[in-house]
Amino acid sequence: MDTIFALATAPGKAGVAIVRLSGPSAWTAIEDLCGSVPPLRVASLRQVRGSGGVLDEALVLVFDAGASFTGEQVAELQLHGSTAVVAAVLTELSGLAGLRQAEAGEFTRRALENGRLDLAQVEGLADLIDAETEAQRRQAQRVLAGELGAKAAGWRKDLIRAAALLEATIDFADEDVPVDVTPEVRDLLSGVSASLAAEVAGVGIAERVRTGFEVAIVGAPNVGKSTLLNALAGREAAITSDIAGTTRDVIEVRMDLGGLPVTVLDTAGVRDTLDPVEAIGVQRAKDRALSADLRIFLVEEGDAPPFDWLEGDLVVVSKSDVVGSGDGRISSRTGEGLDWLVGSVRTRLEGLAAGSGVATRHRHRLAMERSLERLAVAVDLVERGSDGVELAAEEIRSAVRALESLIGLVDVESLLDDIFSSFCIGK
Amino acid sequence: MKHSDVDVVVIGGGHAGCEAAAASARLGARTILVTLKRDGIGVMSCNPAIGGLGKGHLVREIDALDGVMGRIADLAGIQFRLLNRRKGPAVQGPRAQADRKIYRTEMLAELEATPNLQIVEGEVVDFRMDGVRVSGVVLADGAAIDAGSVVLTTGTFLRGVIHIGDQTKPGGRMGDKPSVRLAERMDSFGLRMGRLKTGTPPRLDGRTIDWSVLEQQPGDAEPVLFSFLSKTVSAKQIACGITYTNERTHEIIRENLGRSAMYSGNIEGVGPRYCPSIEDKVVRFAEKTSHQIFLEPEGVDDHTVYPNGISTSLPVDVQEDYVHSVRGLENSVILQPGYAIEYDYVDPRSLNLQLGVKSVPGLFLAGQINGTTGYEEAAAQGMVAGLNAAKSAMDQDPVEFGRTDSYIGVMVDDLTSRGVTEPYRMFTSRAEFRLSLRADNADQRLTPLGMEIGCIRPARQAEFQAKMEQLGFGKDVLTAKAYTPQELSVAGIKASNDGSKRTLFDVLSFPDVTMAEVQALEPEVSALAPEIRQQLATDALYAKYIERQLRDVDALKKDEHEAIPDDFDFNALVGLSNELKAKLVQFRPTNLAQAGRVEGMTPAALTLILARIRKAKTDARRLQA
């Protein structure tokens, strides 16, 4: 049984961040990181050490199997609430044998399996599923829409092809299929490995600068989106002018919003337009806005948002200094209502903890690293020739499974499709 | 307990029916096999071969459960080849050409000699019903047989239609009548049905083939048999011939495509992609100028030759033309034209893991009726259905196989959770744990289970236990002592100098290390029987991988054991999207592992389902108390 861990508190800057571990290796993990396991149920101060030195000073709590909320050995690390510290500790934990990041709902599942959950708590699962589904949708959209999406599609195609070639020589050995597929498989695997390695190297940097949520400001042209962005950022980040359609591309500004690391997106004004260049900008704005964690729809008094909003999105009336103040009204010029807006954004983002921000990127990087390890072994085995072919196939299968969150499910049907469309099988 | 004439009635004497009847009888259930004709028992209606990749694994598993197919195939085998001999043992598959007549007669003799089993000639036209439960069968002559459970193995007989060119006629197999009345009764159950297609090539008279100009494919010098009990081949061994289609053949086929049943739109059933007709090959792989044809003799004293690779639904005159265009077949005579056959199948998602129809207690289905193809797939399902029909009739616990223990389990799980879109055939790539599910260790995996459920007869039990003792002893010899890298290097074995000691079993997993080198270090190894040494070497080769997969295996097993009751209300799950609910309602997963494979399923949603299962159990307990 794996030992699972996860950040149990909302991500972002806060007083305390709690990382929870559950499973048979929970205590040994604490011993690895903190030098010793504190007495049961006694909060004890420990230095948390990683391969690069001291990561943080934390309060550590351990619970015995049978007397914890999951029924397994459980440990809690109460860390200082900094994104960097949390990310470092999560990375350290995932390097330990037998440990992995928890899936959404997994702690609950273990509690359930061990009879540690009452039915009222089970009812609460419904909310968890809503949040998880929404987080997954958004995450998938972001992966697909981004540059990573195109790369992931390429990896998928090449890995399926490589696996299909090997499987064809195994399952259709007495058919009319090529006998030696080594060169093609080797090239495919090496190509994917190189691309993954480059991505992993890049993710480290991206993680430091891009950690956090995305909030998109959406609205008709000239409603004051850029002015709002500037007011939030406190500087002239976007060019603002009175000419409609100034912001044709998406402008991203990273800022600290009420303690949360947030990237605010200023999108092009959404309106029907004949100008082909602006039309592209408008479409891009919509797509980009939909992949963000949250949208602020900025409207003139009496107007409806330019496209359908999703549950949890904010609709805000602009220019309260002109049209008069009230609930849900702001003025970027006077600053009226901005505190309320920032507070609302924070509340909503905190609700989206599962599957976003640090955890997602962290997960992706781990997936790519695990996949790389397996691919390296697979390339060696492929070189060895046909007597290791079933082992090479197994390594590719592991590599593909590791990447599943990025490239989607690859099952035997995907391989068979490739085989049957490439080779004339059927003697 | 109501009175029944017998415990189990098996309908059909094909590969599924034979295995089902034998399995049921082995468990001690009073069993009747109803077949149209006694000589129809064990008929191979397609190519005269058993085994292959994935399929050979199934035969070994059937044998490990003391089934009949492996032993009979060994008796009937006229050419044995171990496929993938040069690849790892996990993907090696035993295969044999079989003498059709020997197979048929030996199968009949085997079943006739099986205690608790009676063969009845007749046509089952209807079921006897007891409410929604099937409680027996009615024969065409009006006779009725009451039974605790019924196994239906209709093969291609359910609304079977044979196509040769533009001619169609109803029929389950060339020369046999289809089961229309039974099909109507099946309709009344409201099960989701579909239509599939399969085809056969024309059969040739071997005496009219010019073998002298053809390549020969001999069998292996050291035949590898199917059954763990068989020691040597029994029938005379022969070679197969190989020839090829050519441009002229393809031209004839292209010119007459419009007359092919498949290309004229007469056939609606879906055929298998891995067994295309020659028409399909010529159209879909137009760039290929030649396709292989294996000329497989159907028996040692039978002139019929099965030209494997040119199945067709073209009219007879075109079949003659294209056959005659092939080298060696210029003057060959067609004994029976090739044909395509369409038939009904039941969406196997209506079945549970025991191959029982979920909505019709007492009724089990096996073989092509479940959307599969192949003798081995049919027989393996017959085993599952036969065992469970007997267990159910005798009021004992059901027998279920899982993806982690067998290809049988993989197949049953695939069928019942994903359904089929083309005739389902086994491949080794379908088994995610194929490094541990090997043909060589089928007995180690399944014979103990068989002993537990009571389907292994004493002779096999004794042989198996003796083998396990030797394996255990051999493993002890190989793990008794750990060697330093220096000690190993004396015997010429290179191990990385990392300070760790390794047992000989560890060392055997290195790619270049042979048993001979290991023997040099530990003389006791040479005292082991050669087949035991071979088995240990194979076990060692995969040990590390199997250890790595252990966590996945455990997780899957845990989910497979979390059964979802047949009456579980997926619609009542608050929190799931309507789309996911609809999929769950449609696929009705029978356990948590199957639910996890439904598209769009998330870990949290699985937790919710698990919570509901637990709650239902608690409620049920409370109600009882």
JSON list of C-alpha atoms in Angstrom, two decimals, chain A residues 153-312:
[
{"chain": "A", "resi": 153, "resn": "ALA", "atom": "CA", "xyz": [-0.28, 15.16, -28.04]},
{"chain": "A", "resi": 154, "resn": "GLY", "atom": "CA", "xyz": [3.06, 14.51, -29.75]},
{"chain": "A", "resi": 155, "resn": "TRP", "atom": "CA", "xyz": [4.31, 12.36, -26.89]},
{"chain": "A", "resi": 156, "resn": "ARG", "atom": "CA", "xyz": [1.08, 10.40, -26.95]},
{"chain": "A", "resi": 157, "resn": "LYS", "atom": "CA", "xyz": [1.31, 9.73, -30.66]},
{"chain": "A", "resi": 158, "resn": "ASP", "atom": "CA", "xyz": [4.96, 8.66, -30.53]},
{"chain": "A", "resi": 159, "resn": "LEU", "atom": "CA", "xyz": [4.57, 6.47, -27.44]},
{"chain": "A", "resi": 160, "resn": "ILE", "atom": "CA", "xyz": [1.54, 4.71, -28.90]},
{"chain": "A", "resi": 161, "resn": "ARG", "atom": "CA", "xyz": [3.45, 4.12, -32.11]},
{"chain": "A", "resi": 162, "resn": "ALA", "atom": "CA", "xyz": [6.50, 2.74, -30.28]},
{"chain": "A", "resi": 163, "resn": "ALA", "atom": "CA", "xyz": [4.39, 0.46, -28.10]},
{"chain": "A", "resi": 164, "resn": "ALA", "atom": "CA", "xyz": [2.30, -0.64, -31.08]},
{"chain": "A", "resi": 165, "resn": "LEU", "atom": "CA", "xyz": [5.40, -1.61, -33.05]},
{"chain": "A", "resi": 166, "resn": "LEU", "atom": "CA", "xyz": [6.69, -3.74, -30.20]},
{"chain": "A", "resi": 167, "resn": "GLU", "atom": "CA", "xyz": [3.30, -5.30, -29.55]},
{"chain": "A", "resi": 168, "resn": "ALA", "atom": "CA", "xyz": [2.90, -6.09, -33.24]},
{"chain": "A", "resi": 169, "resn": "THR", "atom": "CA", "xyz": [6.11, -8.12, -33.18]},
{"chain": "A", "resi": 170, "resn": "ILE", "atom": "CA", "xyz": [4.90, -9.89, -30.03]},
{"chain": "A", "resi": 171, "resn": "ASP", "atom": "CA", "xyz": [1.22, -10.58, -30.66]},
{"chain": "A", "resi": 172, "resn": "PHE", "atom": "CA", "xyz": [1.42, -11.03, -34.41]},
{"chain": "A", "resi": 173, "resn": "ALA", "atom": "CA", "xyz": [4.74, -12.83, -34.62]},
{"chain": "A", "resi": 174, "resn": "ASP", "atom": "CA", "xyz": [3.48, -15.28, -37.24]},
{"chain": "A", "resi": 175, "resn": "GLU", "atom": "CA", "xyz": [1.91, -12.55, -39.34]},
{"chain": "A", "resi": 176, "resn": "ASP", "atom": "CA", "xyz": [3.25, -10.30, -42.02]},
{"chain": "A", "resi": 177, "resn": "VAL", "atom": "CA", "xyz": [4.77, -7.63, -39.74]},
{"chain": "A", "resi": 178, "resn": "PRO", "atom": "CA", "xyz": [8.29, -6.21, -39.76]},
{"chain": "A", "resi": 179, "resn": "VAL", "atom": "CA", "xyz": [10.67, -8.38, -37.73]},
{"chain": "A", "resi": 180, "resn": "ASP", "atom": "CA", "xyz": [13.12, -5.72, -36.61]},
{"chain": "A", "resi": 181, "resn": "VAL", "atom": "CA", "xyz": [11.44, -2.59, -35.35]},
{"chain": "A", "resi": 182, "resn": "THR", "atom": "CA", "xyz": [14.40, -1.57, -33.17]},
{"chain": "A", "resi": 183, "resn": "PRO", "atom": "CA", "xyz": [15.55, 1.52, -35.10]},
{"chain": "A", "resi": 184, "resn": "GLU", "atom": "CA", "xyz": [12.11, 3.10, -35.31]},
{"chain": "A", "resi": 185, "resn": "VAL", "atom": "CA", "xyz": [11.19, 2.33, -31.71]},
{"chain": "A", "resi": 186, "resn": "ARG", "atom": "CA", "xyz": [14.53, 3.63, -30.47]},
{"chain": "A", "resi": 187, "resn": "ASP", "atom": "CA", "xyz": [14.14, 6.88, -32.40]},
{"chain": "A", "resi": 188, "resn": "LEU", "atom": "CA", "xyz": [10.60, 7.40, -31.15]},
{"chain": "A", "resi": 189, "resn": "LEU", "atom": "CA", "xyz": [11.54, 6.78, -27.53]},
{"chain": "A", "resi": 190, "resn": "SER", "atom": "CA", "xyz": [14.67, 8.92, -27.66]},
{"chain": "A", "resi": 191, "resn": "GLY", "atom": "CA", "xyz": [12.68, 11.75, -29.21]},
{"chain": "A", "resi": 192, "resn": "VAL", "atom": "CA", "xyz": [10.04, 11.65, -26.49]},
{"chain": "A", "resi": 193, "resn": "SER", "atom": "CA", "xyz": [12.74, 11.41, -23.80]},
{"chain": "A", "resi": 194, "resn": "ALA", "atom": "CA", "xyz": [14.57, 14.46, -25.10]},
{"chain": "A", "resi": 195, "resn": "SER", "atom": "CA", "xyz": [11.38, 16.47, -25.27]},
{"chain": "A", "resi": 196, "resn": "LEU", "atom": "CA", "xyz": [10.32, 15.39, -21.76]},
{"chain": "A", "resi": 197, "resn": "ALA", "atom": "CA", "xyz": [13.75, 16.21, -20.36]},
{"chain": "A", "resi": 198, "resn": "ALA", "atom": "CA", "xyz": [13.61, 19.69, -21.87]},
{"chain": "A", "resi": 199, "resn": "GLU", "atom": "CA", "xyz": [10.16, 20.19, -20.42]},
{"chain": "A", "resi": 200, "resn": "VAL", "atom": "CA", "xyz": [11.22, 19.04, -16.97]},
{"chain": "A", "resi": 201, "resn": "ALA", "atom": "CA", "xyz": [14.17, 21.43, -17.02]},
{"chain": "A", "resi": 202, "resn": "GLY", "atom": "CA", "xyz": [11.82, 24.25, -17.98]},
{"chain": "A", "resi": 203, "resn": "VAL", "atom": "CA", "xyz": [9.09, 23.38, -15.49]},
{"chain": "A", "resi": 204, "resn": "GLY", "atom": "CA", "xyz": [11.36, 24.17, -12.56]},
{"chain": "A", "resi": 205, "resn": "ILE", "atom": "CA", "xyz": [11.60, 27.79, -13.62]},
{"chain": "A", "resi": 206, "resn": "ALA", "atom": "CA", "xyz": [7.99, 28.01, -14.68]},
{"chain": "A", "resi": 207, "resn": "GLU", "atom": "CA", "xyz": [6.98, 26.67, -11.32]},
{"chain": "A", "resi": 208, "resn": "ARG", "atom": "CA", "xyz": [8.76, 29.42, -9.41]},
{"chain": "A", "resi": 209, "resn": "VAL", "atom": "CA", "xyz": [7.35, 32.25, -11.48]},
{"chain": "A", "resi": 210, "resn": "ARG", "atom": "CA", "xyz": [3.97, 30.88, -12.40]},
{"chain": "A", "resi": 211, "resn": "THR", "atom": "CA", "xyz": [2.81, 29.22, -9.24]},
{"chain": "A", "resi": 212, "resn": "GLY", "atom": "CA", "xyz": [-0.63, 30.38, -8.40]},
{"chain": "A", "resi": 213, "resn": "PHE", "atom": "CA", "xyz": [-4.10, 30.95, -9.72]},
{"chain": "A", "resi": 214, "resn": "GLU", "atom": "CA", "xyz": [-5.30, 32.63, -12.84]},
{"chain": "A", "resi": 215, "resn": "VAL", "atom": "CA", "xyz": [-8.04, 35.24, -12.77]},
{"chain": "A", "resi": 216, "resn": "ALA", "atom": "CA", "xyz": [-9.31, 36.66, -16.06]},
{"chain": "A", "resi": 217, "resn": "ILE", "atom": "CA", "xyz": [-10.93, 40.06, -16.40]},
{"chain": "A", "resi": 218, "resn": "VAL", "atom": "CA", "xyz": [-13.56, 39.85, -19.12]},
{"chain": "A", "resi": 219, "resn": "GLY", "atom": "CA", "xyz": [-15.85, 42.47, -20.56]},
{"chain": "A", "resi": 220, "resn": "ALA", "atom": "CA", "xyz": [-16.92, 44.56, -23.53]},
{"chain": "A", "resi": 221, "resn": "PRO", "atom": "CA", "xyz": [-14.38, 46.92, -25.06]},
{"chain": "A", "resi": 222, "resn": "ASN", "atom": "CA", "xyz": [-13.66, 50.02, -23.08]},
{"chain": "A", "resi": 223, "resn": "VAL", "atom": "CA", "xyz": [-15.57, 48.93, -20.00]},
{"chain": "A", "resi": 224, "resn": "GLY", "atom": "CA", "xyz": [-12.45, 49.50, -17.95]},
{"chain": "A", "resi": 225, "resn": "LYS", "atom": "CA", "xyz": [-10.74, 46.12, -17.76]},
{"chain": "A", "resi": 226, "resn": "SER", "atom": "CA", "xyz": [-7.23, 47.42, -18.15]},
{"chain": "A", "resi": 227, "resn": "THR", "atom": "CA", "xyz": [-7.89, 50.20, -15.68]},
{"chain": "A", "resi": 228, "resn": "LEU", "atom": "CA", "xyz": [-9.05, 47.59, -13.15]},
{"chain": "A", "resi": 229, "resn": "LEU", "atom": "CA", "xyz": [-5.94, 45.52, -13.76]},
{"chain": "A", "resi": 230, "resn": "ASN", "atom": "CA", "xyz": [-3.78, 48.55, -13.20]},
{"chain": "A", "resi": 231, "resn": "ALA", "atom": "CA", "xyz": [-5.64, 49.44, -10.07]},
{"chain": "A", "resi": 232, "resn": "LEU", "atom": "CA", "xyz": [-5.14, 45.91, -8.73]},
{"chain": "A", "resi": 233, "resn": "ALA", "atom": "CA", "xyz": [-1.48, 45.83, -9.71]},
{"chain": "A", "resi": 234, "resn": "GLY", "atom": "CA", "xyz": [-0.79, 49.37, -8.62]},
{"chain": "A", "resi": 235, "resn": "ARG", "atom": "CA", "xyz": [1.16, 50.14, -11.76]},
{"chain": "A", "resi": 236, "resn": "GLU", "atom": "CA", "xyz": [0.65, 50.80, -15.47]},
{"chain": "A", "resi": 237, "resn": "ALA", "atom": "CA", "xyz": [0.83, 47.17, -16.56]},
{"chain": "A", "resi": 238, "resn": "ALA", "atom": "CA", "xyz": [-1.63, 47.32, -19.42]},
{"chain": "A", "resi": 239, "resn": "ILE", "atom": "CA", "xyz": [-1.91, 50.19, -21.83]},
{"chain": "A", "resi": 240, "resn": "THR", "atom": "CA", "xyz": [-5.14, 51.95, -21.07]},
{"chain": "A", "resi": 241, "resn": "SER", "atom": "CA", "xyz": [-6.76, 54.47, -23.34]},
{"chain": "A", "resi": 242, "resn": "ASP", "atom": "CA", "xyz": [-10.26, 55.50, -24.30]},
{"chain": "A", "resi": 243, "resn": "ILE", "atom": "CA", "xyz": [-10.01, 53.89, -27.74]},
{"chain": "A", "resi": 244, "resn": "ALA", "atom": "CA", "xyz": [-11.97, 50.64, -27.79]},
{"chain": "A", "resi": 245, "resn": "GLY", "atom": "CA", "xyz": [-9.94, 47.53, -28.55]},
{"chain": "A", "resi": 246, "resn": "THR", "atom": "CA", "xyz": [-6.57, 48.65, -27.25]},
{"chain": "A", "resi": 247, "resn": "THR", "atom": "CA", "xyz": [-5.81, 45.33, -25.62]},
{"chain": "A", "resi": 248, "resn": "ARG", "atom": "CA", "xyz": [-5.78, 42.94, -28.54]},
{"chain": "A", "resi": 249, "resn": "ASP", "atom": "CA", "xyz": [-3.76, 40.23, -26.96]},
{"chain": "A", "resi": 250, "resn": "VAL", "atom": "CA", "xyz": [-3.87, 38.80, -23.48]},
{"chain": "A", "resi": 251, "resn": "ILE", "atom": "CA", "xyz": [-1.80, 40.63, -20.90]},
{"chain": "A", "resi": 252, "resn": "GLU", "atom": "CA", "xyz": [-0.71, 38.69, -17.83]},
{"chain": "A", "resi": 253, "resn": "VAL", "atom": "CA", "xyz": [0.32, 40.37, -14.63]},
{"chain": "A", "resi": 254, "resn": "ARG", "atom": "CA", "xyz": [1.42, 38.37, -11.60]},
{"chain": "A", "resi": 255, "resn": "MET", "atom": "CA", "xyz": [0.53, 39.86, -8.27]},
{"chain": "A", "resi": 256, "resn": "ASP", "atom": "CA", "xyz": [-0.14, 39.04, -4.67]},
{"chain": "A", "resi": 257, "resn": "LEU", "atom": "CA", "xyz": [-3.87, 39.32, -4.19]},
{"chain": "A", "resi": 258, "resn": "GLY", "atom": "CA", "xyz": [-4.88, 39.16, -0.55]},
{"chain": "A", "resi": 259, "resn": "GLY", "atom": "CA", "xyz": [-2.01, 36.79, 0.16]},
{"chain": "A", "resi": 260, "resn": "LEU", "atom": "CA", "xyz": [-2.63, 34.46, -2.78]},
{"chain": "A", "resi": 261, "resn": "PRO", "atom": "CA", "xyz": [-0.25, 34.29, -5.73]},
{"chain": "A", "resi": 262, "resn": "VAL", "atom": "CA", "xyz": [-2.45, 35.26, -8.64]},
{"chain": "A", "resi": 263, "resn": "THR", "atom": "CA", "xyz": [-1.87, 35.90, -12.31]},
{"chain": "A", "resi": 264, "resn": "VAL", "atom": "CA", "xyz": [-4.45, 38.39, -13.51]},
{"chain": "A", "resi": 265, "resn": "LEU", "atom": "CA", "xyz": [-5.23, 38.22, -17.22]},
{"chain": "A", "resi": 266, "resn": "ASP", "atom": "CA", "xyz": [-6.38, 41.30, -19.04]},
{"chain": "A", "resi": 267, "resn": "THR", "atom": "CA", "xyz": [-8.20, 40.08, -22.12]},
{"chain": "A", "resi": 268, "resn": "ALA", "atom": "CA", "xyz": [-9.28, 41.82, -25.29]},
{"chain": "A", "resi": 269, "resn": "GLY", "atom": "CA", "xyz": [-12.74, 43.36, -25.18]},
{"chain": "A", "resi": 270, "resn": "VAL", "atom": "CA", "xyz": [-15.37, 40.84, -26.20]},
{"chain": "A", "resi": 271, "resn": "ARG", "atom": "CA", "xyz": [-17.72, 42.14, -28.89]},
{"chain": "A", "resi": 272, "resn": "ASP", "atom": "CA", "xyz": [-18.87, 41.21, -32.37]},
{"chain": "A", "resi": 273, "resn": "THR", "atom": "CA", "xyz": [-16.41, 42.64, -34.81]},
{"chain": "A", "resi": 274, "resn": "LEU", "atom": "CA", "xyz": [-15.63, 42.62, -38.52]},
{"chain": "A", "resi": 275, "resn": "ASP", "atom": "CA", "xyz": [-11.97, 43.43, -38.04]},
{"chain": "A", "resi": 276, "resn": "PRO", "atom": "CA", "xyz": [-10.30, 40.03, -38.59]},
{"chain": "A", "resi": 277, "resn": "VAL", "atom": "CA", "xyz": [-7.37, 40.89, -36.34]},
{"chain": "A", "resi": 278, "resn": "GLU", "atom": "CA", "xyz": [-9.64, 41.94, -33.53]},
{"chain": "A", "resi": 279, "resn": "ALA", "atom": "CA", "xyz": [-11.87, 38.90, -34.08]},
{"chain": "A", "resi": 280, "resn": "ILE", "atom": "CA", "xyz": [-8.86, 36.64, -33.47]},
{"chain": "A", "resi": 281, "resn": "GLY", "atom": "CA", "xyz": [-8.10, 38.62, -30.33]},
{"chain": "A", "resi": 282, "resn": "VAL", "atom": "CA", "xyz": [-11.69, 38.25, -29.14]},
{"chain": "A", "resi": 283, "resn": "GLN", "atom": "CA", "xyz": [-11.70, 34.49, -29.67]},
{"chain": "A", "resi": 284, "resn": "ARG", "atom": "CA", "xyz": [-8.36, 34.19, -27.93]},
{"chain": "A", "resi": 285, "resn": "ALA", "atom": "CA", "xyz": [-9.70, 36.23, -25.04]},
{"chain": "A", "resi": 286, "resn": "LYS", "atom": "CA", "xyz": [-12.66, 33.90, -24.65]},
{"chain": "A", "resi": 287, "resn": "ASP", "atom": "CA", "xyz": [-10.54, 30.74, -24.78]},
{"chain": "A", "resi": 288, "resn": "ARG", "atom": "CA", "xyz": [-7.97, 32.09, -22.42]},
{"chain": "A", "resi": 289, "resn": "ALA", "atom": "CA", "xyz": [-10.59, 33.38, -20.00]},
{"chain": "A", "resi": 290, "resn": "LEU", "atom": "CA", "xyz": [-12.33, 30.00, -19.91]},
{"chain": "A", "resi": 291, "resn": "SER", "atom": "CA", "xyz": [-9.14, 28.22, -18.95]},
{"chain": "A", "resi": 292, "resn": "ALA", "atom": "CA", "xyz": [-8.53, 30.55, -16.00]},
{"chain": "A", "resi": 293, "resn": "ASP", "atom": "CA", "xyz": [-9.52, 29.56, -12.48]},
{"chain": "A", "resi": 294, "resn": "LEU", "atom": "CA", "xyz": [-11.96, 32.44, -12.13]},
{"chain": "A", "resi": 295, "resn": "ARG", "atom": "CA", "xyz": [-13.42, 35.17, -14.31]},
{"chain": "A", "resi": 296, "resn": "ILE", "atom": "CA", "xyz": [-14.35, 38.69, -13.29]},
{"chain": "A", "resi": 297, "resn": "PHE", "atom": "CA", "xyz": [-16.99, 39.91, -15.73]},
{"chain": "A", "resi": 298, "resn": "LEU", "atom": "CA", "xyz": [-16.83, 43.68, -15.83]},
{"chain": "A", "resi": 299, "resn": "VAL", "atom": "CA", "xyz": [-20.03, 45.22, -17.21]},
{"chain": "A", "resi": 300, "resn": "GLU", "atom": "CA", "xyz": [-21.56, 48.67, -17.66]},
{"chain": "A", "resi": 301, "resn": "GLU", "atom": "CA", "xyz": [-24.63, 49.22, -15.55]},
{"chain": "A", "resi": 302, "resn": "GLY", "atom": "CA", "xyz": [-27.62, 47.42, -17.12]},
{"chain": "A", "resi": 303, "resn": "ASP", "atom": "CA", "xyz": [-25.50, 45.22, -19.43]},
{"chain": "A", "resi": 304, "resn": "ALA", "atom": "CA", "xyz": [-25.24, 41.45, -19.29]},
{"chain": "A", "resi": 305, "resn": "PRO", "atom": "CA", "xyz": [-21.86, 39.64, -19.38]},
{"chain": "A", "resi": 306, "resn": "PRO", "atom": "CA", "xyz": [-20.67, 39.09, -22.97]},
{"chain": "A", "resi": 307, "resn": "PHE", "atom": "CA", "xyz": [-20.76, 35.28, -22.68]},
{"chain": "A", "resi": 308, "resn": "ASP", "atom": "CA", "xyz": [-22.01, 32.70, -20.23]},
{"chain": "A", "resi": 309, "resn": "TRP", "atom": "CA", "xyz": [-20.30, 32.66, -16.90]},
{"chain": "A", "resi": 310, "resn": "LEU", "atom": "CA", "xyz": [-19.47, 29.57, -14.96]},
{"chain": "A", "resi": 311, "resn": "GLU", "atom": "CA", "xyz": [-20.52, 28.88, -11.43]},
{"chain": "A", "resi": 312, "resn": "GLY", "atom": "CA", "xyz": [-18.47, 30.92, -9.00]}
]
